[in-house]
Short mmCIF file of C-alpha atoms in Angstrom, two decimals:
data_model
loop_
_atom_site.label_atom_id
_atom_site.label_comp_id
_atom_site.label_asym_id
_atom_site.label_seq_id
_atom_site.Cartn_x
_atom_site.Cartn_y
_atom_site.Cartn_z
CA UNK A 1 102.01 102.41 93.28
CA UNK A 2 104.34 105.33 93.68
CA UNK A 3 102.47 107.88 95.77
CA UNK A 4 103.38 111.21 94.18
CA UNK A 5 101.98 114.62 95.04
CA UNK A 6 98.31 115.13 94.35
CA UNK A 7 97.60 117.08 91.15
CA UNK A 8 97.44 120.87 91.24
CA UNK A 9 93.79 120.77 90.13
CA UNK A 10 92.84 118.76 93.22
CA UNK A 11 94.79 121.08 95.52
CA UNK A 12 93.07 124.14 94.03
CA UNK A 13 89.67 122.47 94.12
CA UNK A 14 89.98 121.63 97.81
CA UNK A 15 91.21 125.14 98.66
CA UNK A 16 88.34 126.77 96.74
CA UNK A 17 85.73 124.51 98.33
CA UNK A 18 87.12 125.12 101.84
CA UNK A 19 87.21 128.90 101.27
CA UNK A 20 83.60 128.84 100.12
CA UNK A 21 82.48 126.42 102.85
CA UNK A 22 81.45 123.79 100.31
CA UNK A 23 81.72 120.09 101.08
CA UNK A 24 84.78 118.22 99.81
CA UNK A 25 82.64 115.88 97.75
CA UNK A 26 84.14 114.09 94.73
CA UNK A 27 80.75 114.11 92.99
CA UNK A 28 80.62 117.93 92.98
CA UNK A 29 84.13 119.02 91.99
CA UNK A 30 83.70 120.09 88.34
CA UNK A 31 86.49 122.22 86.90
CA UNK A 32 89.17 124.57 88.21
CA UNK A 33 91.66 126.91 86.62
CA UNK A 34 95.24 125.66 86.40
CA UNK A 35 97.81 127.62 84.41
CA UNK A 36 95.16 129.86 82.89
CA UNK A 37 93.14 126.90 81.59
CA UNK A 38 89.97 125.30 82.94
CA UNK A 39 90.54 121.60 83.61
CA UNK A 40 88.40 118.76 84.94
CA UNK A 41 89.44 117.84 88.46
CA UNK A 42 88.49 114.19 88.02
CA UNK A 43 90.39 113.92 84.73
CA UNK A 44 93.48 115.48 86.32
CA UNK A 45 93.25 112.99 89.19
CA UNK A 46 93.07 110.12 86.69
CA UNK A 47 96.04 111.48 84.69
CA UNK A 48 98.12 111.74 87.86
CA UNK A 49 97.14 108.28 89.10
CA UNK A 50 97.84 106.66 85.72
CA UNK A 51 101.33 108.16 85.89
CA UNK A 52 101.78 107.14 89.56
CA UNK A 53 100.82 103.58 88.65
CA UNK A 54 103.03 103.32 85.56
CA UNK A 55 99.88 103.11 83.41
CA UNK A 56 98.91 99.79 85.02
CA UNK A 57 95.44 99.12 86.50
CA UNK A 58 95.61 99.02 90.31
CA UNK A 59 93.49 95.85 90.40
CA UNK A 60 94.02 93.87 87.19
CA UNK A 61 97.52 94.93 86.10
CA UNK A 62 96.16 95.58 82.60
CA UNK A 63 97.75 98.44 80.66
CA UNK A 64 95.63 101.59 80.99
CA UNK A 65 95.63 105.21 79.98
CA UNK A 66 93.36 108.12 80.83
CA UNK A 67 90.67 107.04 78.35
CA UNK A 68 90.68 103.33 79.23
CA UNK A 69 90.44 103.82 83.01
CA UNK A 70 88.31 105.45 85.67
CA UNK A 71 88.92 106.82 89.15
CA UNK A 72 88.27 104.00 91.60
CA UNK A 73 87.73 104.73 95.29
CA UNK A 74 89.33 102.17 97.57
CA UNK A 75 86.71 103.05 100.18
CA UNK A 76 83.63 103.42 97.96
CA UNK A 77 82.03 106.87 97.87
CA UNK A 78 78.73 105.41 99.07
CA UNK A 79 80.43 104.08 102.22
CA UNK A 80 82.31 107.33 102.88
CA UNK A 81 79.08 109.29 102.57
CA UNK A 82 77.08 106.84 104.72
CA UNK A 83 79.68 107.06 107.50
CA UNK A 84 79.66 110.88 107.39
CA UNK A 85 83.20 111.01 106.02
CA UNK A 86 82.47 112.72 102.70
CA UNK A 87 85.96 114.32 102.60
CA UNK A 88 87.35 110.81 102.07
CA UNK A 89 85.82 110.89 98.57
CA UNK A 90 88.41 113.56 97.63
CA UNK A 91 91.34 112.00 99.47
CA UNK A 92 94.03 111.33 96.83
CA UNK A 93 95.22 108.31 98.82
CA UNK A 94 91.75 106.78 98.45
CA UNK A 95 91.71 107.01 94.64
CA UNK A 96 93.43 104.76 92.11
CA UNK A 97 93.12 104.38 88.34
CA UNK A 98 91.43 101.15 87.25
CA UNK A 99 90.20 99.40 84.16
CA UNK A 100 87.69 99.78 82.57
CA UNK A 101 87.04 103.31 81.38
CA UNK A 102 83.63 104.85 82.03
CA UNK A 103 82.20 103.71 78.68
CA UNK A 104 82.75 100.03 79.57
CA UNK A 105 81.53 100.12 83.18
CA UNK A 106 79.37 97.10 83.72
CA UNK A 107 80.68 95.50 80.54
CA UNK A 108 83.41 93.40 82.15
CA UNK A 109 83.19 90.64 84.72
CA UNK A 110 86.41 91.37 86.59
CA UNK A 111 88.39 94.10 88.33
CA UNK A 112 86.65 97.26 89.49
CA UNK A 113 83.40 96.30 87.74
CA UNK A 114 83.15 93.06 89.70
CA UNK A 115 84.21 94.61 93.01
CA UNK A 116 81.29 97.01 93.38
CA UNK A 117 81.05 98.32 96.98
CA UNK A 118 82.77 95.35 98.62
CA UNK A 119 85.37 96.28 101.26
CA UNK A 120 88.96 95.49 100.31
CA UNK A 121 91.00 93.31 102.65
CA UNK A 122 94.21 94.51 101.01
CA UNK A 123 94.61 97.64 98.91
CA UNK A 124 97.19 98.43 96.24
CA UNK A 125 98.20 101.46 98.36
CA UNK A 126 99.38 99.14 101.17
CA UNK A 127 103.19 98.87 100.99
CA UNK A 128 102.89 95.19 101.98
CA UNK A 129 100.57 94.43 99.07
CA UNK A 130 103.29 92.98 96.85
CA UNK A 131 104.65 90.61 99.50
CA UNK A 132 101.22 89.41 100.66
CA UNK A 133 100.16 88.12 97.25
CA UNK A 134 101.56 85.02 95.59
CA UNK A 135 100.92 84.23 91.94
CA UNK A 136 101.33 80.70 90.59
#
């Protein structure tokens, strides 16, 4: 995964929420104005991550696009919230694009659907990820 700059919508969202003393909580971000247009912060994150990942799912290596993927948190939101680290839910380095899209959640038996809230031993953001896995 090529870690590019976080999307403008996420930068603006964080700045607005900090200015207004609102928690940096992924579940509450909504929309922000970018270039005179209101955009969904979560959709803009997914667009950016799909591009960063070459339109390949971070877990399954299936081809994805914005509509066939969802924003997956490497440290699940429930764990970030339980540990008091809610800002981690909006950390761009904690979010990847994964198959399936929202409409198929629960409908597949692999990838992000199967993972649930299980901790990852190795993440696709780890530079050593590619050399630590061997495929036969």
